[in-house]
Coordinates of C-alpha atoms in Angstrom, one line a residue:
X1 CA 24.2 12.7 7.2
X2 CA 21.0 11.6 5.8
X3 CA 17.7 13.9 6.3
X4 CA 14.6 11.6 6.6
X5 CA 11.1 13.7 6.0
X6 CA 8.1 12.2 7.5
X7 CA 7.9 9.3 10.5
X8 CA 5.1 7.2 9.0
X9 CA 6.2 3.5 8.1
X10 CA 8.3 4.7 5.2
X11 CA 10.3 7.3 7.6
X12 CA 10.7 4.4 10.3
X13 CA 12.2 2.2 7.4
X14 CA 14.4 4.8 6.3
X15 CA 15.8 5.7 9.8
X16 CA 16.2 2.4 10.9
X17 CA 18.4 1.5 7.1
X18 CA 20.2 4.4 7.6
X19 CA 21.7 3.3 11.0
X20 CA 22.0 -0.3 9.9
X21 CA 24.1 1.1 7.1
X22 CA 26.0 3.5 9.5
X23 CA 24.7 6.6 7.8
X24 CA 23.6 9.3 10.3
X25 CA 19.4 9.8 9.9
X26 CA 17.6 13.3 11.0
X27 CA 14.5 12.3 10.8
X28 CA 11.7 15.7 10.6
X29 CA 7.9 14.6 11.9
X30 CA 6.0 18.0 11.9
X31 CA 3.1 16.1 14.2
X32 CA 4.5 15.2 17.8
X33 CA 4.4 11.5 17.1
X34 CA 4.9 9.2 14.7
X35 CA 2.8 6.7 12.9
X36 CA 1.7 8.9 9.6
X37 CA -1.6 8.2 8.3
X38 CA -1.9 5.2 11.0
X39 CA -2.2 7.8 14.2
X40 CA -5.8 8.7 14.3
X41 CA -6.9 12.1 15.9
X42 CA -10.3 13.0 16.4
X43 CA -9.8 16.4 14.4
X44 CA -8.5 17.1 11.0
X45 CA -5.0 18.3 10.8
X46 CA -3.6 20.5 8.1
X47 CA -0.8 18.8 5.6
X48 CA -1.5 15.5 7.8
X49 CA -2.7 12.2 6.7
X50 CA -6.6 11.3 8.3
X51 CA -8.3 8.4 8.8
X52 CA -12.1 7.1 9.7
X53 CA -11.8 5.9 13.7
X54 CA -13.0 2.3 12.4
X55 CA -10.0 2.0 9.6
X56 CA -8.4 -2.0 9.9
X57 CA -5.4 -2.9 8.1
X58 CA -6.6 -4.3 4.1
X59 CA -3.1 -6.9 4.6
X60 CA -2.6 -9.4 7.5
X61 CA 0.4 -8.9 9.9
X62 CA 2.7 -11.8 8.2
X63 CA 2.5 -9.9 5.5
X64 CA 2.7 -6.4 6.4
X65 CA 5.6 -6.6 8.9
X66 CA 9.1 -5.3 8.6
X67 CA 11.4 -8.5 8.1
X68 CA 12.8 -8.3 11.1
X69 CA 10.5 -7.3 13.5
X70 CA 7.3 -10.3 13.4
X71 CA 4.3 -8.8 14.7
X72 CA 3.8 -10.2 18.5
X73 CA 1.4 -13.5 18.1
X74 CA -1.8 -12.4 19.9
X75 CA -1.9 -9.1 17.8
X76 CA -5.2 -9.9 15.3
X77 CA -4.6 -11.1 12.0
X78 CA -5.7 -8.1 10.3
X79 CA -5.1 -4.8 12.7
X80 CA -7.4 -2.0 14.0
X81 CA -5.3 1.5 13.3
X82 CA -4.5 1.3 17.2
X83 CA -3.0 -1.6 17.3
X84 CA -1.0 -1.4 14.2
X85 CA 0.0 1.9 15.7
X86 CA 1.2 0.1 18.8
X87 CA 3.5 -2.3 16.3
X88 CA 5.2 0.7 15.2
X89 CA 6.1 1.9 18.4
X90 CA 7.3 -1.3 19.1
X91 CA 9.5 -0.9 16.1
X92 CA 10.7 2.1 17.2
X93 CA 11.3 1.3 20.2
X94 CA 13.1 -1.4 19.7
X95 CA 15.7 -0.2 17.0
X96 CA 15.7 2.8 19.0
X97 CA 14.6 4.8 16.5
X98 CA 13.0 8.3 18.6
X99 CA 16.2 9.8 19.4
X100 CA 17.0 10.5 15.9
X101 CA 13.7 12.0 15.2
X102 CA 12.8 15.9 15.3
X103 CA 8.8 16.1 16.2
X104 CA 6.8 19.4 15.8
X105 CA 9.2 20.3 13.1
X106 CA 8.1 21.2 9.2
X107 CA 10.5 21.0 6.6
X108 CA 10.3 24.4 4.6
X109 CA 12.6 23.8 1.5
X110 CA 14.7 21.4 0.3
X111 CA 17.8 22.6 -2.5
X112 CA 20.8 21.9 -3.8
X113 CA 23.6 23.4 -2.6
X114 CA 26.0 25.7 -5.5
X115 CA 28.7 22.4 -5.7
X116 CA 25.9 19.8 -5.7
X117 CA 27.6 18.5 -8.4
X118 CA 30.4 17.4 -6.5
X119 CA 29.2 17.2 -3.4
X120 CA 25.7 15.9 -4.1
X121 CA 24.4 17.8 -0.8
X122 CA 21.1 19.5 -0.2
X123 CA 20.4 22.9 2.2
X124 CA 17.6 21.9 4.0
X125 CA 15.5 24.6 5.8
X126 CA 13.3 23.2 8.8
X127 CA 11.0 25.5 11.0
X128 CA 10.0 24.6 14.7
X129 CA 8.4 26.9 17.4
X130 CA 8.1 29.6 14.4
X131 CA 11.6 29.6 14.1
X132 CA 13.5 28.7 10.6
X133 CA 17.0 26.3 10.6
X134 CA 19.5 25.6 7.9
X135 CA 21.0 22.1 7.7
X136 CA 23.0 20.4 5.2
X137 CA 22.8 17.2 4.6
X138 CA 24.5 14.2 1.9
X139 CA 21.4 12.7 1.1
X140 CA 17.4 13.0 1.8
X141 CA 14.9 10.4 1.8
X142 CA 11.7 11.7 1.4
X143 CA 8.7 9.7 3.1
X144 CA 5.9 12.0 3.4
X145 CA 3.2 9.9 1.9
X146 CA 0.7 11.0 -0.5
X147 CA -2.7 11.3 2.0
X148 CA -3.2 14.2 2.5
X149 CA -4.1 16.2 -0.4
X150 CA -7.0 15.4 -1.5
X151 CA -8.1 15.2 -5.0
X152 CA -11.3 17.0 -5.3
X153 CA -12.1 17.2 -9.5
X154 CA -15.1 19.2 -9.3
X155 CA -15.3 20.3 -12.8
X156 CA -15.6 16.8 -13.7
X157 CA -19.0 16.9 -12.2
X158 CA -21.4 19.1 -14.2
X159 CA -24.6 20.7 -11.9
X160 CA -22.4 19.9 -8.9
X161 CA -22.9 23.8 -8.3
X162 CA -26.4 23.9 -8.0
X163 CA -26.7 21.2 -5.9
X164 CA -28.0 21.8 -2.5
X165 CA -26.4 19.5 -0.4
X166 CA -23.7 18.8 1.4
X167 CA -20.8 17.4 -0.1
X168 CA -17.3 16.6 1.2
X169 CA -14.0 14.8 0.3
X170 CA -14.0 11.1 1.9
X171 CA -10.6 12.8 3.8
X172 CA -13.3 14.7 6.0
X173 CA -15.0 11.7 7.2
X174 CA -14.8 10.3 11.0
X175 CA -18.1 8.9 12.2
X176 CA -20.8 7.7 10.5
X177 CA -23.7 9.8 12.6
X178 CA -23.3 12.7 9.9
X179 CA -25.6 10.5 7.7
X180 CA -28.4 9.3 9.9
X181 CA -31.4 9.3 7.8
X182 CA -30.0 10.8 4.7
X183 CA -29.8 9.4 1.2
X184 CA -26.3 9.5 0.4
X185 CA -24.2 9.2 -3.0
X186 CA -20.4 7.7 -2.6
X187 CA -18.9 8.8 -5.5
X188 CA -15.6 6.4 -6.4
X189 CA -14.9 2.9 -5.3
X190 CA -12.0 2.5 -3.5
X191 CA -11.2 0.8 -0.3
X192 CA -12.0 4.2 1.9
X193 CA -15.7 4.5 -0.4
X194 CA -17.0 0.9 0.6
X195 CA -15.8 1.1 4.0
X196 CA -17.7 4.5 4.1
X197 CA -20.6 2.9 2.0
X198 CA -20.7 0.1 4.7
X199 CA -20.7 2.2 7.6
X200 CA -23.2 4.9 6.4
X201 CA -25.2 2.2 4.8
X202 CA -26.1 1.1 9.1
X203 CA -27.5 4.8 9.7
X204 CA -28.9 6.3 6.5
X205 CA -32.0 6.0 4.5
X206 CA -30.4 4.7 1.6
X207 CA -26.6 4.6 0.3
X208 CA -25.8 4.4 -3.3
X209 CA -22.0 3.9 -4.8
X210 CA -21.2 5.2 -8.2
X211 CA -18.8 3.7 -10.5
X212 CA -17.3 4.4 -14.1
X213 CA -14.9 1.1 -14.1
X214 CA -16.3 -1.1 -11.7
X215 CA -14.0 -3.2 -9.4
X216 CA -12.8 -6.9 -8.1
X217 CA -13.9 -7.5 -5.0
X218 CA -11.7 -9.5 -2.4
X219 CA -13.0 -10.7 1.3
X220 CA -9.9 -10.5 4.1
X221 CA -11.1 -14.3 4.7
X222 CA -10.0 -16.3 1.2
X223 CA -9.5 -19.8 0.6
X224 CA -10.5 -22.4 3.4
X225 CA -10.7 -19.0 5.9
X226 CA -7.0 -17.9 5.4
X227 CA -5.7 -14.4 5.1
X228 CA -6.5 -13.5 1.4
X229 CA -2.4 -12.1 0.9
X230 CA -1.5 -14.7 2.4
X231 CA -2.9 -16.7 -0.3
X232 CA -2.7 -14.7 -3.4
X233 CA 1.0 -13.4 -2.4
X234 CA 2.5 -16.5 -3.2
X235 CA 5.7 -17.2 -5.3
X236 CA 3.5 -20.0 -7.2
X237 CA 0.6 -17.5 -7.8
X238 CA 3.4 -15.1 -8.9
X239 CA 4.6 -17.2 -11.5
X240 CA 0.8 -18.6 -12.5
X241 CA 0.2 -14.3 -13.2
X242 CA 3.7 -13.3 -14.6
X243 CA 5.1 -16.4 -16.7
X244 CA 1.8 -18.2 -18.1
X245 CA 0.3 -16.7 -21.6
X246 CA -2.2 -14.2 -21.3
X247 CA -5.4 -15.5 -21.9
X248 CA -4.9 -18.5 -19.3
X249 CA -3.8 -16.1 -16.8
X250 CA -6.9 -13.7 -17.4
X251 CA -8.9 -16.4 -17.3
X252 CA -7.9 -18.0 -14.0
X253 CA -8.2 -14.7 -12.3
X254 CA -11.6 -13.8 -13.5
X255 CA -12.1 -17.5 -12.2
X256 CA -10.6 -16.8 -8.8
X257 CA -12.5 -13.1 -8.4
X258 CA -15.7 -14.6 -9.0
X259 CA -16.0 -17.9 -7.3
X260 CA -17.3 -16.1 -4.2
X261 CA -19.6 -14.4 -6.7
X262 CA -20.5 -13.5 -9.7
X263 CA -19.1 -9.9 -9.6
X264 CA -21.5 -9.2 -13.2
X265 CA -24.7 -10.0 -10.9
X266 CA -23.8 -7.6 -8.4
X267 CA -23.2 -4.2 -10.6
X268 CA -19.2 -4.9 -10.1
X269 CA -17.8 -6.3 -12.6
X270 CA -15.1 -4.0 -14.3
X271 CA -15.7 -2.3 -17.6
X272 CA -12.3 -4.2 -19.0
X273 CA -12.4 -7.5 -16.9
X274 CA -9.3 -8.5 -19.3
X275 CA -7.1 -6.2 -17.2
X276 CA -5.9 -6.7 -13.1
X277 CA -7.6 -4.1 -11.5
X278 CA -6.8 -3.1 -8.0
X279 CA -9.0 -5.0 -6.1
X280 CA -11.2 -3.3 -3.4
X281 CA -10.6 -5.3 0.3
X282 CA -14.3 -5.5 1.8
X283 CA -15.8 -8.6 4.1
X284 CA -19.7 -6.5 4.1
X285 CA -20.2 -5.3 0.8
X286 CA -21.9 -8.2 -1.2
X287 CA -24.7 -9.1 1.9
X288 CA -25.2 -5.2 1.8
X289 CA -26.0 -5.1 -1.7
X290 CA -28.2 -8.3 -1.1
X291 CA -30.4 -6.8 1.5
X292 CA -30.6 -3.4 -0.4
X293 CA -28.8 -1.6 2.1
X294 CA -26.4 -0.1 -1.1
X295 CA -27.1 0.0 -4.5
X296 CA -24.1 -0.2 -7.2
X297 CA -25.0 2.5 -10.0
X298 CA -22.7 3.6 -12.7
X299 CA -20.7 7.1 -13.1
X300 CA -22.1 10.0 -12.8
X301 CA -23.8 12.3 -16.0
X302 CA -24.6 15.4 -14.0
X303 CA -26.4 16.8 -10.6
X304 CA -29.5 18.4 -10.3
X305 CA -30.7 20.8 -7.1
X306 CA -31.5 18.0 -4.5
X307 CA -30.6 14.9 -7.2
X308 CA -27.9 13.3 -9.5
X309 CA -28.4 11.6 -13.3
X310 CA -26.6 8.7 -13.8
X311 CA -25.1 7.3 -17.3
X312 CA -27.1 4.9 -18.9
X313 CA -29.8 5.3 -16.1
X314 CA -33.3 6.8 -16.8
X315 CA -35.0 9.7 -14.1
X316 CA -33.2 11.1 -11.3
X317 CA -32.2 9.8 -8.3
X318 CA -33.0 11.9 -4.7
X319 CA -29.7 12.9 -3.2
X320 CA -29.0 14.8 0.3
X321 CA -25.4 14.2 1.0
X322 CA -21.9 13.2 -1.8
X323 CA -18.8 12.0 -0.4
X324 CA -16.4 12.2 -3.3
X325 CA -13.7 9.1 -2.6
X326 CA -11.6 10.6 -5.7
X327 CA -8.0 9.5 -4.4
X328 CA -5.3 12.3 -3.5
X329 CA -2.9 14.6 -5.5
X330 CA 1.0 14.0 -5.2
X331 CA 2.9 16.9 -4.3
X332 CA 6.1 17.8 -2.4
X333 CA 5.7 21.7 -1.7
X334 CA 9.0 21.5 -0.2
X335 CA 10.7 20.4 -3.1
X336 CA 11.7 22.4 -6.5
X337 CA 9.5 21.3 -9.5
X338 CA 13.1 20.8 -11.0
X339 CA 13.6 18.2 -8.5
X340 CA 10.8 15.9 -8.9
X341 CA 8.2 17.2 -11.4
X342 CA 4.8 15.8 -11.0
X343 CA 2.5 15.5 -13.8
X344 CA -1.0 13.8 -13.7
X345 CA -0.4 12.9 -10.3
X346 CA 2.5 10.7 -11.2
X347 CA 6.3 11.7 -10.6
X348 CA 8.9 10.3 -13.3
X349 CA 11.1 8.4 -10.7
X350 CA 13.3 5.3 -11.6
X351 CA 12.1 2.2 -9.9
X352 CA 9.3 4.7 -8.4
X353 CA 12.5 6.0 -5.8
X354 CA 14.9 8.3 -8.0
X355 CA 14.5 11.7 -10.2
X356 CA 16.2 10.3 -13.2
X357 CA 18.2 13.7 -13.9
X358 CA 20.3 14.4 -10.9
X359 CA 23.9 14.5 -11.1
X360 CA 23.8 12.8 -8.1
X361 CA 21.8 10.1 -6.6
X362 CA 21.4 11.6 -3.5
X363 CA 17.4 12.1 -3.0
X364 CA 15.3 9.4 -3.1
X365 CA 11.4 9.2 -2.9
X366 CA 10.0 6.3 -0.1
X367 CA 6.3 4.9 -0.4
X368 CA 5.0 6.6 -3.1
X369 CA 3.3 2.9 -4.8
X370 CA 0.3 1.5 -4.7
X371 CA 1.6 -2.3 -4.4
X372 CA -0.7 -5.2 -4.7
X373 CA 0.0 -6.2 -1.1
X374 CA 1.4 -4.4 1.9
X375 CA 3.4 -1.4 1.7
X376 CA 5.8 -2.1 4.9
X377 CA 7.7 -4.6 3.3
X378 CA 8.3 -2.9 0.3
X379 CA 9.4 0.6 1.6
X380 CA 11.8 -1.0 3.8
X381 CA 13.3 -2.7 0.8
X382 CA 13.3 0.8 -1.2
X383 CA 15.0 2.5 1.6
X384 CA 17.9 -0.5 2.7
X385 CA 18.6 -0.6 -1.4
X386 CA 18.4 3.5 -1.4
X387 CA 20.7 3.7 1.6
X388 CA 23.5 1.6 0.0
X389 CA 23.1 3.3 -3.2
X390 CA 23.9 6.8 -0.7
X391 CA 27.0 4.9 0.3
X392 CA 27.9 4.1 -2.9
X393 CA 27.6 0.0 -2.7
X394 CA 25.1 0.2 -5.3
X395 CA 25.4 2.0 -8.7
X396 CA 22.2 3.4 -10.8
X397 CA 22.2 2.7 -14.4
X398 CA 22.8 5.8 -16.8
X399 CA 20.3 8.7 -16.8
X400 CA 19.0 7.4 -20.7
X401 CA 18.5 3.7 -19.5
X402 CA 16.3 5.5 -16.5
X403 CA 14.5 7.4 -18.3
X404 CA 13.5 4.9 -21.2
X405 CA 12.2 2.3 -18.6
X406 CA 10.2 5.2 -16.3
X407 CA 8.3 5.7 -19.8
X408 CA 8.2 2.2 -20.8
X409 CA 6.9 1.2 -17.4
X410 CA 4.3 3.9 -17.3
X411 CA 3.1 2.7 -20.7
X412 CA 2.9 -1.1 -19.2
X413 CA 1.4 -0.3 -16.2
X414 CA -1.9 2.2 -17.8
X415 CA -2.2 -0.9 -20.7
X416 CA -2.3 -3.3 -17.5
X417 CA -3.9 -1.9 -14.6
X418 CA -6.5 0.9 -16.7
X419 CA -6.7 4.6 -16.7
X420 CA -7.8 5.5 -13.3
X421 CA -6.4 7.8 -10.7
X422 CA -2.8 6.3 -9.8
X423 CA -2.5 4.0 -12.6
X424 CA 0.9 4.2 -12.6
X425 CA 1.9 4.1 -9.2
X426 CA 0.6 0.0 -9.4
X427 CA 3.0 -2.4 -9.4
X428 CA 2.9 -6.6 -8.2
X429 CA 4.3 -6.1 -4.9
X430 CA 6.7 -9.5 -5.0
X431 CA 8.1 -8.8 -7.9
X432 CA 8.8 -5.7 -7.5
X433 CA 10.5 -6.3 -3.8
X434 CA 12.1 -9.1 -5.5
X435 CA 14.4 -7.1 -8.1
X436 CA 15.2 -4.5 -5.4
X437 CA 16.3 -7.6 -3.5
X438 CA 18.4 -8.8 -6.2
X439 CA 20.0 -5.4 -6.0
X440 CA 21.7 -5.8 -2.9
X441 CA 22.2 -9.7 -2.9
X442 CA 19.2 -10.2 -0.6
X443 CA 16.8 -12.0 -3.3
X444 CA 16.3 -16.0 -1.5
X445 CA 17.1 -18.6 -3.5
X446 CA 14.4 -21.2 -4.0
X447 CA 16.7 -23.5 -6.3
X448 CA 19.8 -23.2 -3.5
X449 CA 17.3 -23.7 -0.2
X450 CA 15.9 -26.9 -2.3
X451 CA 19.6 -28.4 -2.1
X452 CA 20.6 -27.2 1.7
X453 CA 17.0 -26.8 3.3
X454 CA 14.2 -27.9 1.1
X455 CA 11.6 -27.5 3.9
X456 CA 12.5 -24.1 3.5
X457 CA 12.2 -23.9 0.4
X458 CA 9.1 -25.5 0.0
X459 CA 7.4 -22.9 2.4
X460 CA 9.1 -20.1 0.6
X461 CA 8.0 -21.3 -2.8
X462 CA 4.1 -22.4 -2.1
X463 CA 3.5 -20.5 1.3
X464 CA 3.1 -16.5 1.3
X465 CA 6.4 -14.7 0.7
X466 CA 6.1 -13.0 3.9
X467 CA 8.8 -10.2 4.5
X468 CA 11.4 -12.4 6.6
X469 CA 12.3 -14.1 2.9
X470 CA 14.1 -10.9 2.4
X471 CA 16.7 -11.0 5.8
X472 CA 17.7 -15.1 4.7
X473 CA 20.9 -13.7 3.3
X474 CA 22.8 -10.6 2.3
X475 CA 23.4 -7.2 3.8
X476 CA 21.1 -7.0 6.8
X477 CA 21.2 -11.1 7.0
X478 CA 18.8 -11.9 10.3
X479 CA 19.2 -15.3 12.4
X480 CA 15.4 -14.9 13.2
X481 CA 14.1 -15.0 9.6
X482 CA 14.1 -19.2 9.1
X483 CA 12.0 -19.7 12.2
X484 CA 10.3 -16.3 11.7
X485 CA 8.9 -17.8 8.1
X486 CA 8.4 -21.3 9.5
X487 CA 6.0 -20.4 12.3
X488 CA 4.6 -17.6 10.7
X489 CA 1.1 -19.6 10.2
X490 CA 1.5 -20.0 14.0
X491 CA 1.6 -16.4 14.2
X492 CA -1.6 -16.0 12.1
X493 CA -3.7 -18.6 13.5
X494 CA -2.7 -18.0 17.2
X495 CA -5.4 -14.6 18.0
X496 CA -8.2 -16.8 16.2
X497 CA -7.9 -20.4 17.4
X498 CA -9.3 -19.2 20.9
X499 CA -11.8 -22.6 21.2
X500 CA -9.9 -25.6 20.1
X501 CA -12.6 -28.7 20.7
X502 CA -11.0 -31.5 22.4
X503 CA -10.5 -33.8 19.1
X504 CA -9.0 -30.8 17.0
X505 CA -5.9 -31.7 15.0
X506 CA -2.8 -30.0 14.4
X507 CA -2.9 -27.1 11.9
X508 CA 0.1 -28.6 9.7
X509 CA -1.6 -32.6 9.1
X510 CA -2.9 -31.4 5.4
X511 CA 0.8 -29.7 4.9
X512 CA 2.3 -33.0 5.8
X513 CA 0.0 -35.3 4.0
X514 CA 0.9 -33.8 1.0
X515 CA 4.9 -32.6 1.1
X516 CA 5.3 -35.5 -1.5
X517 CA 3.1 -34.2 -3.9
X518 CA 4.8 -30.4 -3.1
X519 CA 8.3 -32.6 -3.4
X520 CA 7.2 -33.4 -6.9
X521 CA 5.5 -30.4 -8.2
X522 CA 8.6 -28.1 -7.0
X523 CA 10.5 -30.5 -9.3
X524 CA 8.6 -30.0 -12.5
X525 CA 8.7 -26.4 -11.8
X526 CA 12.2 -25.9 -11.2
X527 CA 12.8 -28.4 -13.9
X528 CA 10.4 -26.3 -16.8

């Protein structure tokens, strides 16, 4: 009996692995639907995830499906929270997923029971209606996000208290009629403060961003008008960013960032352009700095009564309203500190899923990454490799080998990525997916498919590594997945080729005119 807390993507996952794996999933949703930080509500909701009504996915839907479930075709290419909303009730629906779910129920406390070293089973205490349940279960699999605690580091902002204005965590923010005529300060640049910036920016007198680090900037339309994941998620660009030396591969993405522009001209260009920031998804931003509609300014030295100072900046600048966009804390108030301590907003957890120090390996941690990609793909491959290590088909290494790569990996990943808020929950999402894959035997073969099926291969190797790579073999093996992977740019270009003039071409010619060359170059590649 597993216990599943949350039913957001990573608690649909984890239900739906459990009963493919035969385990028995209880799966606690203290809302009265599921969905997570995808179900918009008008209102704010305590210890629940919220998002702005205008939120669209940052990954396209071949990238951000589960692998066995393919979006529907005429769903857009990137999704409005509504519709991706409606995907996972299709999910749910069809894996009948509901009637293992508990809604309107909070989980109060989660413990290990007096023989939990033999037993490796946890006393779990729910409450629903104002009435508190004991269960035990085997195992839990926790998946209740990290969205909605918000991260508010006021003392890092001297004056703050003296200004006279109204200020807010981005967490607050619905609609952008709170800022009609006002000059407003975004403070942080991540995906939720430019699509803020952008909105307010249509509205306000004037919109300013501030920024210590700076920040790559990518457009959801990339190369020749593709999907950028689907572009920059390939197994070639993995190996270009993972295998080639340093400097080329720093160069060539510093290349690729800024050959829509120049980030430096802009006020964008990180502090450190030697390391791979997280890149902020944004199609608006750059024509909104053009026109003047947002100005890029650097961090933040102190605020004044009705202004802010800015490093490195002379005078003041007029300020009415600060939306701080300053991340969110982790925390599991559920859980025992003992359990899974949390320091610096990171928790020590092996392969980002296990507390290294339990005698058992019986409670895992779903979702809590920041991949460079979608997150659906690789939750659902934490939670069908954490459901076989529950039955005991999988074995984790010894606590010391855990522990010395959690503390090399942290180290990696702050040298890589940069000191900022979750530095070390950043990880490449393929290859990351890829060795939990290899785990349970269901890593594809490039070198095999290029002896039995090298059309297969050829799309698996240059085309994106879409989530249907991952169901081509091993436990959970799906007939679909082949066709799934070779029609998935049928998929993508389906919503969007709406007006097809009369002496349009195929959309595969240019693939065809050049499977020699692909032939050839797979050849050197495999061959090096």
């Amino acid at each position: 009996r597993v216990a599943v807390v949350g039913a957001g993507v990573s608690g649909l996952a984890a239900t739906k692995c459990c009963l493919d794996e035969g385990l028995e999933p209880t799966c606690f949703e203290q809302s009265q639907d599921i969905g997570g930080v995808w179900r918009y509500t008008e209102h704010i909701e305590a210890k629940r995830p919220s998002l702005y009504s205008t939120v669209i996915s940052n990954t396209s839907k071949e990238m951000s499906a589960f692998s066995d479930f393919p979006y529907p075709e005429d769903f857009p290419v990137f999704l409005p929270n509504a519709r991706l909303l409606d995907y996972l009730r299709l999910y749910a629906e069809r894996f009948g997923l509901r009637k293992h779910m508990r809604f309107e129920t909070t989980v109060v406390s989660i413990r290990q029971r007096p023989d939990f070293a033999t037993t490796g089973q946890w006393d779990v205490v729910t409450e629903a209606n104002g009435k508190q349940t004991s269960h035990v279960f085997d195992a839990v699999m926790v998946c209740s996000g990290n969205f909605y605690e918000p991260s508010l580091p006021l003392h890092c902002f001297p004056g703050i208290e003296k200004f006279q204005g109204q200020y807010f965590h981005s967490r607050q923010y619905k609609h952008p009629d709170m800022f009609q005529g006002k000059r407003v300060l975004m403070v942080g640049m991540g995906n939720s403060g430019v699509d803020i910036a952008v909105e307010a920016s249509r509205v306000a007198a004037k919109v300013t961003i501030s920024t210590s680090q700076g920040a790559w900037l990518f457009s959801r339309v990339f190369d020749h008008g593709y999907p950028w994941d689907m572009v920059f998620n390939t197994r070639l660009m993995s190996l270009i960013r993972n295998k080639l030396p340093g400097p080329f591969v720093r160069a060539f993405l510093n290349y690729k960032v800024n050959q829509r522009f120049n980030h430096e001209n802009y006020g964008l260009q990180p502090d450190k352009s030697c390391q791979m920031r997280e890149p902020v998804l944004n199609d608006d931003l750059p024509s909104y700095i053009l026109t003047g509609r947002i100005t890029i300014k650097p961090g933040v030295k102190e605020f004044k009564d009705n202004s802010v100072v800015f490093h490195n900046c002379p005078g003041e600048e007029p300020i009415d309203m600060v939306v701080f966009c300053t991340g969110y804390n982790v925390s599991f108030p559920f859980l025992e500190e003992t359990v899974v301590k949390v320091e610096n907003k990171h928790a020590s957890l092996y392969k980002y899923i296990f507390p290294t120090h339990l005698q058992k390996p019986t409670l895992s941690v779903l979702g809590l990454i920041k991949p460079l990609g979608a997150i659906m793909p690789v939750v659902e491959m934490q939670a069908r490799w954490v459901t076989r290590v529950f039955k005991g088909l999988c074995q984790l290494p010894p606590r010391s080998v855990m522990e010395k790569e959690v503390n090399e990996k942290k180290k990696n990943e702050v040298r890589r990525f940069g000191l900022s808020y979750d530095e070390v929950l950043k990880t490449d999402c393929l290859v990351y997916t890829d060795e939990l894959a290899s785990f349970i035997g269901a890593k594809p073969s490039v070198l095999g498919l290029l002896c039995t099926d090298p059309w297969l291969a050829l799309t698996i190797f240059f085309g994106p590594c879409s989530p249907y790579q991952y169901r081509l073999g091993g436990p959970g093996r799906w007939e679909g997945a082949r066709q799934a992977i070779l029609t998935q740019w049928d998929r993508t270009l389906k919503p969007t080729r709406t007006r097809v003039p009369s002496s349009s071409s195929s959309s595969w010619p240019s693939l065809l005119a050049v499977v020699g060359f692909l032939l050839l170059l797979a050849a050197v590649v495999f061959g090096f």
